[in-house]
C-alpha cells in the first residue's frame, strides 16, 4: 500500500450493489474520493448510507461491484483487509469505547496490538491526539466520567492515533445532546482543514455545506445527486434532494436517527 496512491484517488467505488436477502439496499453506487477531499453523504434514513460506508472497509461484503481503497482492491477475494483497515479510521454514532479502560488506554490498545508500538510511543501518540481533540487533561478518566461529546472526541483521537489515511464518519453527532454537537464538529472541521481525506455521513447540513468539498445525496440505494456542497445543498437540481433538504432544514422537524 503506497502512502499516497499515484493518481490521488483514495476511494473508488464502481457500480456497487448490496443486498440483504431479497432486498437490494445499494443499487449501483459510484463514488470517487480524492486525497484531501471531504465528501459528505446525506439522505433519508434507510437510504443505504451506513451500508455504503461499511462496504468501503468490508464490514459488509458487497454483492457486486468494485471498491478500491488506498490503491488496494478490497473486493478482491484475496485482499488482506486487516492491512487496509489499519489505514482507515472509522467513527460511529455509538462511540464503542471500552468502559473499564481509561481514555489513554482506549487510545493506545490498537496502536500496541496492531501497530506493535511500545507503551511509551503509543502513549505519546495518544496524548498528542487527545490534545488535538481538547481532552489531554482527561487521559486518566474512564469513559463513563465523560459527556457523550467528550467520548466521541476520544473515539476520534483513538482513530487518529492509528495514523489513518482515510477517516469514515457515520453520523458521529446523531446520538449527542444538541449542546455537545458543536465541539465534535469543530474537531472534524480541524481535521478537514489539516488535509485529512474524509467521508462523513451526517444530518448536519450547515457542517456539510461549510466543510464538505462535495456532497452526495443518496435515496433508496442510489446516488441521486452529487456535486459541490454549495450547489447540492444551496441549489439542488433534483426534486428528491429538494424535498429532503426542505424536510431536514425545517427547524420544527426532528430527524429520526439511523
Ligand atoms: N445487516 C442488515 N440486514 C438486513 N438489512 C439491513 C442490514 N443493514 C441494513 N439493512 C437495511 O438496509 C437499508 C439501508 O440501511 P442503512 O445503510 O443503515 O441506511 P442509512 O444509514 O441510510 O439509514 C435499510 O432498509 C436497512 O434496514
Ligand atoms: Mg445509517
Short mmCIF file of C-alpha atoms and ligand atoms in Angstrom, two decimals:
data_model
loop_
_atom_site.label_atom_id
_atom_site.label_comp_id
_atom_site.label_asym_id
_atom_site.label_seq_id
_atom_site.Cartn_x
_atom_site.Cartn_y
_atom_site.Cartn_z
CA UNK A 1 0.00 0.00 0.00
CA UNK A 2 1.56 3.28 -1.06
CA UNK A 3 1.38 6.33 1.17
CA UNK A 4 -0.42 8.28 -1.49
CA UNK A 5 -1.88 6.39 -4.44
CA UNK A 6 -0.27 7.70 -7.59
CA UNK A 7 -3.43 9.12 -9.15
CA UNK A 8 -4.56 10.76 -5.90
CA UNK A 9 -7.69 8.63 -5.61
CA UNK A 10 -8.20 7.33 -2.08
CA UNK A 11 -11.56 5.63 -2.52
CA UNK A 12 -13.11 4.41 -5.74
CA UNK A 13 -16.50 2.72 -5.72
CA UNK A 14 -17.80 1.34 -9.00
CA UNK A 15 -21.31 0.01 -9.58
CA UNK A 16 -21.64 -1.20 -6.00
CA UNK A 17 -24.64 -3.38 -5.26
CA UNK A 18 -25.54 -4.80 -1.88
CA UNK A 19 -28.49 -6.97 -1.00
CA UNK A 20 -29.67 -8.26 2.34
CA UNK A 21 -31.66 -11.35 1.40
CA UNK A 22 -34.14 -10.31 -1.25
CA UNK A 23 -33.77 -6.63 -0.53
CA UNK A 24 -31.28 -4.65 -2.61
CA UNK A 25 -30.25 -1.69 -0.45
CA UNK A 26 -27.43 -0.41 -2.69
CA UNK A 27 -28.45 -0.44 -6.33
CA UNK A 28 -25.38 0.71 -8.24
CA UNK A 29 -23.28 3.28 -6.40
CA UNK A 30 -20.35 5.11 -7.97
CA UNK A 31 -18.14 7.28 -5.80
CA UNK A 32 -14.62 8.65 -6.04
CA UNK A 33 -12.83 10.41 -3.22
CA UNK A 34 -9.54 12.17 -3.88
CA UNK A 35 -6.73 12.66 -1.37
CA UNK A 36 -7.54 15.51 0.99
CA UNK A 37 -11.15 15.64 -0.09
CA UNK A 38 -14.09 15.78 2.34
CA UNK A 39 -17.20 14.12 0.95
CA UNK A 40 -20.39 14.44 2.97
CA UNK A 41 -23.11 11.87 2.38
CA UNK A 42 -26.66 12.93 3.16
CA UNK A 43 -30.01 11.29 2.67
CA UNK A 44 -33.03 9.90 4.46
CA UNK A 45 -32.85 7.11 6.99
CA UNK A 46 -32.72 3.75 5.26
CA UNK A 47 -31.25 5.09 2.02
CA UNK A 48 -28.10 2.97 2.39
CA UNK A 49 -25.57 5.48 3.72
CA UNK A 50 -24.24 3.28 6.51
CA UNK A 51 -24.16 0.24 4.25
CA UNK A 52 -22.07 2.17 1.73
CA UNK A 53 -19.59 3.22 4.41
CA UNK A 54 -19.46 -0.29 5.82
CA UNK A 55 -18.78 -1.76 2.38
CA UNK A 56 -15.76 0.53 1.98
CA UNK A 57 -13.89 -1.34 4.73
CA UNK A 58 -15.72 -4.63 4.22
CA UNK A 59 -17.73 -4.57 7.41
CA UNK A 60 -20.34 -5.58 4.84
CA UNK A 61 -19.47 -7.78 1.89
CA UNK A 62 -20.62 -6.15 -1.35
CA UNK A 63 -22.91 -8.26 -3.57
CA UNK A 64 -21.24 -6.95 -6.72
CA UNK A 65 -19.16 -4.07 -7.97
CA UNK A 66 -15.64 -2.98 -7.24
CA UNK A 67 -14.14 -0.94 -4.42
CA UNK A 68 -10.56 0.29 -4.24
CA UNK A 69 -9.21 1.88 -1.08
CA UNK A 70 -5.75 3.45 -0.93
CA UNK A 71 -4.73 1.68 -4.10
CA UNK A 72 -5.90 -1.78 -2.96
CA UNK A 73 -8.90 -3.56 -4.43
CA UNK A 74 -10.82 -4.55 -1.32
CA UNK A 75 -13.36 -6.52 -3.36
CA UNK A 76 -10.55 -8.84 -4.45
CA UNK A 77 -11.28 -12.13 -2.64
CA UNK A 78 -7.61 -12.40 -1.68
CA UNK A 79 -7.34 -8.93 -0.16
CA UNK A 80 -5.59 -8.54 3.18
CA UNK A 81 -8.42 -6.45 4.61
CA UNK A 82 -6.85 -6.05 8.04
CA UNK A 83 -3.92 -4.32 6.41
CA UNK A 84 -6.25 -1.91 4.61
CA UNK A 85 -8.32 -1.29 7.74
CA UNK A 86 -5.18 -0.31 9.63
CA UNK A 87 -5.08 2.80 7.45
CA UNK A 88 -8.79 3.60 7.70
CA UNK A 89 -10.27 5.21 10.80
CA UNK A 90 -13.94 4.72 11.47
CA UNK A 91 -16.11 6.71 13.88
CA UNK A 92 -19.66 5.56 14.54
CA UNK A 93 -22.71 7.10 16.12
CA UNK A 94 -22.04 4.88 19.15
CA UNK A 95 -18.54 5.53 20.42
CA UNK A 96 -17.69 1.89 21.25
CA UNK A 97 -15.13 2.81 23.90
CA UNK A 98 -14.08 0.24 26.49
CA UNK A 99 -15.86 1.40 29.63
CA UNK A 100 -13.47 -0.19 32.11
CA UNK A 101 -10.33 1.21 30.45
CA UNK A 102 -9.01 4.73 30.77
CA UNK A 103 -9.23 7.22 27.94
CA UNK A 104 -5.50 6.82 27.41
CA UNK A 105 -5.72 3.02 27.29
CA UNK A 106 -8.60 3.23 24.83
CA UNK A 107 -6.30 5.26 22.59
CA UNK A 108 -3.22 3.01 22.96
CA UNK A 109 -4.65 -0.53 22.72
CA UNK A 110 -4.84 -0.81 18.93
CA UNK A 111 -1.59 1.05 18.48
CA UNK A 112 0.15 -1.54 20.64
CA UNK A 113 -1.75 -4.60 19.39
CA UNK A 114 -1.93 -3.81 15.69
CA UNK A 115 0.92 -1.38 15.04
CA UNK A 116 3.21 -3.00 17.66
CA UNK A 117 4.14 0.35 19.15
CA UNK A 118 5.83 0.39 22.55
CA UNK A 119 3.81 1.59 25.51
CA UNK A 120 5.76 4.85 25.64
CA UNK A 121 5.40 5.56 21.94
CA UNK A 122 1.70 4.67 21.94
CA UNK A 123 1.08 6.96 24.90
CA UNK A 124 2.98 9.81 23.30
CA UNK A 125 0.88 9.49 20.12
CA UNK A 126 -2.37 9.11 22.09
CA UNK A 127 -1.69 12.19 24.20
CA UNK A 128 -0.87 14.25 21.13
CA UNK A 129 -4.21 13.24 19.61
CA UNK A 130 -6.11 13.79 22.85
CA UNK A 131 -4.56 17.26 22.89
CA UNK A 132 -5.78 17.75 19.36
CA UNK A 133 -9.38 16.99 20.37
CA UNK A 134 -9.07 19.08 23.53
CA UNK A 135 -9.06 16.22 26.05
CA UNK A 136 -5.44 15.70 27.11
CA UNK A 137 -6.45 16.59 30.66
CA UNK A 138 -8.95 13.67 30.74
CA UNK A 139 -6.46 10.97 29.75
CA UNK A 140 -6.85 9.13 33.04
CA UNK A 141 -10.63 9.34 33.26
CA UNK A 142 -12.83 6.40 32.26
CA UNK A 143 -15.40 6.97 29.51
CA UNK A 144 -18.33 6.95 31.94
CA UNK A 145 -16.96 10.11 33.54
CA UNK A 146 -17.14 12.00 30.26
CA UNK A 147 -20.03 13.56 28.36
CA UNK A 148 -21.18 11.95 25.13
CA UNK A 149 -19.45 14.67 23.14
CA UNK A 150 -16.20 14.09 25.00
CA UNK A 151 -16.49 10.34 24.47
CA UNK A 152 -16.96 10.88 20.76
CA UNK A 153 -13.86 13.09 20.70
CA UNK A 154 -11.95 10.29 22.44
CA UNK A 155 -13.18 7.92 19.73
CA UNK A 156 -11.82 10.33 17.13
CA UNK A 157 -8.47 10.60 18.98
CA UNK A 158 -8.33 6.80 19.15
CA UNK A 159 -8.87 6.56 15.38
CA UNK A 160 -6.29 9.28 14.68
CA UNK A 161 -3.73 7.52 16.85
CA UNK A 162 -3.52 4.83 14.16
CA UNK A 163 -2.29 7.45 11.66
CA UNK A 164 -5.16 6.79 9.24
CA UNK A 165 -5.01 7.93 5.64
CA UNK A 166 -8.80 7.96 5.42
CA UNK A 167 -11.46 8.67 8.01
CA UNK A 168 -15.03 7.40 7.75
CA UNK A 169 -17.64 9.02 9.97
CA UNK A 170 -21.13 7.56 10.30
CA UNK A 171 -23.41 10.16 11.89
CA UNK A 172 -20.89 10.92 14.63
CA UNK A 173 -23.10 13.55 16.27
CA UNK A 174 -26.53 11.93 15.94
CA UNK A 175 -26.53 10.41 19.43
CA UNK A 176 -25.37 13.60 21.16
CA UNK A 177 -27.28 16.21 23.07
CA UNK A 178 -27.52 19.31 20.88
CA UNK A 179 -25.19 21.38 23.03
CA UNK A 180 -22.41 18.79 22.62
CA UNK A 181 -22.56 18.58 18.84
CA UNK A 182 -20.53 21.72 18.15
CA UNK A 183 -17.32 20.56 19.80
CA UNK A 184 -17.32 17.30 17.84
CA UNK A 185 -18.00 19.09 14.56
CA UNK A 186 -15.22 21.53 15.47
CA UNK A 187 -12.74 18.67 15.81
CA UNK A 188 -13.87 17.28 12.45
CA UNK A 189 -13.53 20.70 10.85
CA UNK A 190 -9.95 20.99 12.15
CA UNK A 191 -9.20 17.56 10.76
CA UNK A 192 -10.57 18.56 7.36
CA UNK A 193 -8.52 21.76 7.45
CA UNK A 194 -5.43 19.67 8.21
CA UNK A 195 -5.97 17.83 4.92
CA UNK A 196 -7.48 14.54 6.10
CA UNK A 197 -9.42 12.58 3.49
CA UNK A 198 -12.89 12.05 4.92
CA UNK A 199 -16.26 10.53 4.10
CA UNK A 200 -18.83 11.89 6.51
CA UNK A 201 -22.40 10.65 6.75
CA UNK A 202 -24.22 13.44 8.51
CA UNK A 203 -27.51 15.18 9.11
CA UNK A 204 -25.68 18.42 9.92
CA UNK A 205 -26.37 20.41 6.77
CA UNK A 206 -24.50 23.54 7.86
CA UNK A 207 -21.42 21.41 8.51
CA UNK A 208 -21.77 19.58 5.20
CA UNK A 209 -22.08 22.85 3.35
CA UNK A 210 -19.18 24.52 5.07
CA UNK A 211 -16.69 21.65 5.42
CA UNK A 212 -17.68 19.32 2.60
CA UNK A 213 -15.85 19.74 -0.68
CA UNK A 214 -18.53 17.60 -2.18
CA UNK A 215 -21.96 16.47 -1.05
CA UNK A 216 -23.56 13.22 -2.17
CA UNK A 217 -27.31 12.85 -1.74
CA UNK A 218 -28.48 9.24 -1.52
CA UNK A 219 -32.01 7.97 -1.67
CA UNK A 220 -33.27 4.42 -1.92
CA UNK A 221 -29.87 2.86 -2.59
CA UNK A 222 -28.79 5.28 -5.30
CA UNK A 223 -26.77 8.46 -5.56
CA UNK A 224 -29.44 10.89 -6.70
CA UNK A 225 -27.25 13.96 -6.86
CA UNK A 226 -23.64 14.80 -6.16
CA UNK A 227 -21.59 17.94 -6.58
CA UNK A 228 -20.03 20.91 -4.82
CA UNK A 229 -21.53 21.36 -1.34
CA UNK A 230 -22.86 24.82 -2.13
CA UNK A 231 -24.68 23.53 -5.17
CA UNK A 232 -26.20 20.34 -3.75
CA UNK A 233 -27.33 21.97 -0.50
CA UNK A 234 -27.78 25.54 -1.69
CA UNK A 235 -29.30 24.93 -5.10
CA UNK A 236 -30.20 21.25 -5.51
CA UNK A 237 -31.18 20.22 -9.02
CA UNK A 238 -33.15 17.08 -8.25
CA UNK A 239 -36.65 17.15 -6.84
CA UNK A 240 -35.89 14.39 -4.33
CA UNK A 241 -32.90 16.38 -3.00
CA UNK A 242 -35.04 19.48 -2.71
CA UNK A 243 -37.75 17.62 -0.81
CA UNK A 244 -35.23 16.04 1.56
CA UNK A 245 -33.49 19.32 2.30
CA UNK A 246 -36.80 21.02 2.90
CA UNK A 247 -37.62 18.38 5.49
CA UNK A 248 -34.29 18.46 7.33
CA UNK A 249 -33.81 22.22 7.19
CA UNK A 250 -37.27 22.79 8.66
CA UNK A 251 -36.44 23.77 12.27
CA UNK A 252 -39.58 22.05 13.60
CA UNK A 253 -38.58 18.74 12.01
CA UNK A 254 -36.96 16.14 14.27
CA UNK A 255 -34.99 13.78 12.12
CA UNK A 256 -35.04 10.12 13.09
CA UNK A 257 -31.69 8.58 13.87
CA UNK A 258 -30.23 5.95 11.61
N1 LIG B 1 -27.45 -6.28 8.40
C1 LIG B 1 -28.60 -5.97 7.77
N2 LIG B 1 -29.51 -6.91 7.49
C2 LIG B 1 -30.66 -6.63 6.85
N3 LIG B 1 -31.00 -5.39 6.43
C3 LIG B 1 -30.13 -4.40 6.67
C4 LIG B 1 -28.89 -4.62 7.36
N4 LIG B 1 -28.24 -3.44 7.46
C5 LIG B 1 -29.04 -2.53 6.86
N5 LIG B 1 -30.17 -3.10 6.40
C6 LIG B 1 -31.24 -2.41 5.67
O1 LIG B 1 -30.65 -1.72 4.58
C7 LIG B 1 -31.29 -0.48 4.36
C8 LIG B 1 -30.26 0.61 4.39
O2 LIG B 1 -29.77 0.72 5.72
P1 LIG B 1 -28.62 1.73 6.10
O3 LIG B 1 -27.45 1.54 5.21
O4 LIG B 1 -28.40 1.56 7.56
O5 LIG B 1 -29.31 3.13 5.79
P2 LIG B 1 -28.97 4.57 6.38
O6 LIG B 1 -27.64 4.51 7.02
O7 LIG B 1 -29.02 5.46 5.19
O8 LIG B 1 -30.07 4.89 7.35
C9 LIG B 1 -32.34 -0.36 5.46
O9 LIG B 1 -33.58 -0.74 4.91
C10 LIG B 1 -31.89 -1.33 6.49
O10 LIG B 1 -32.99 -1.84 7.22
MG1 LIG B 2 -27.02 4.94 8.94
#
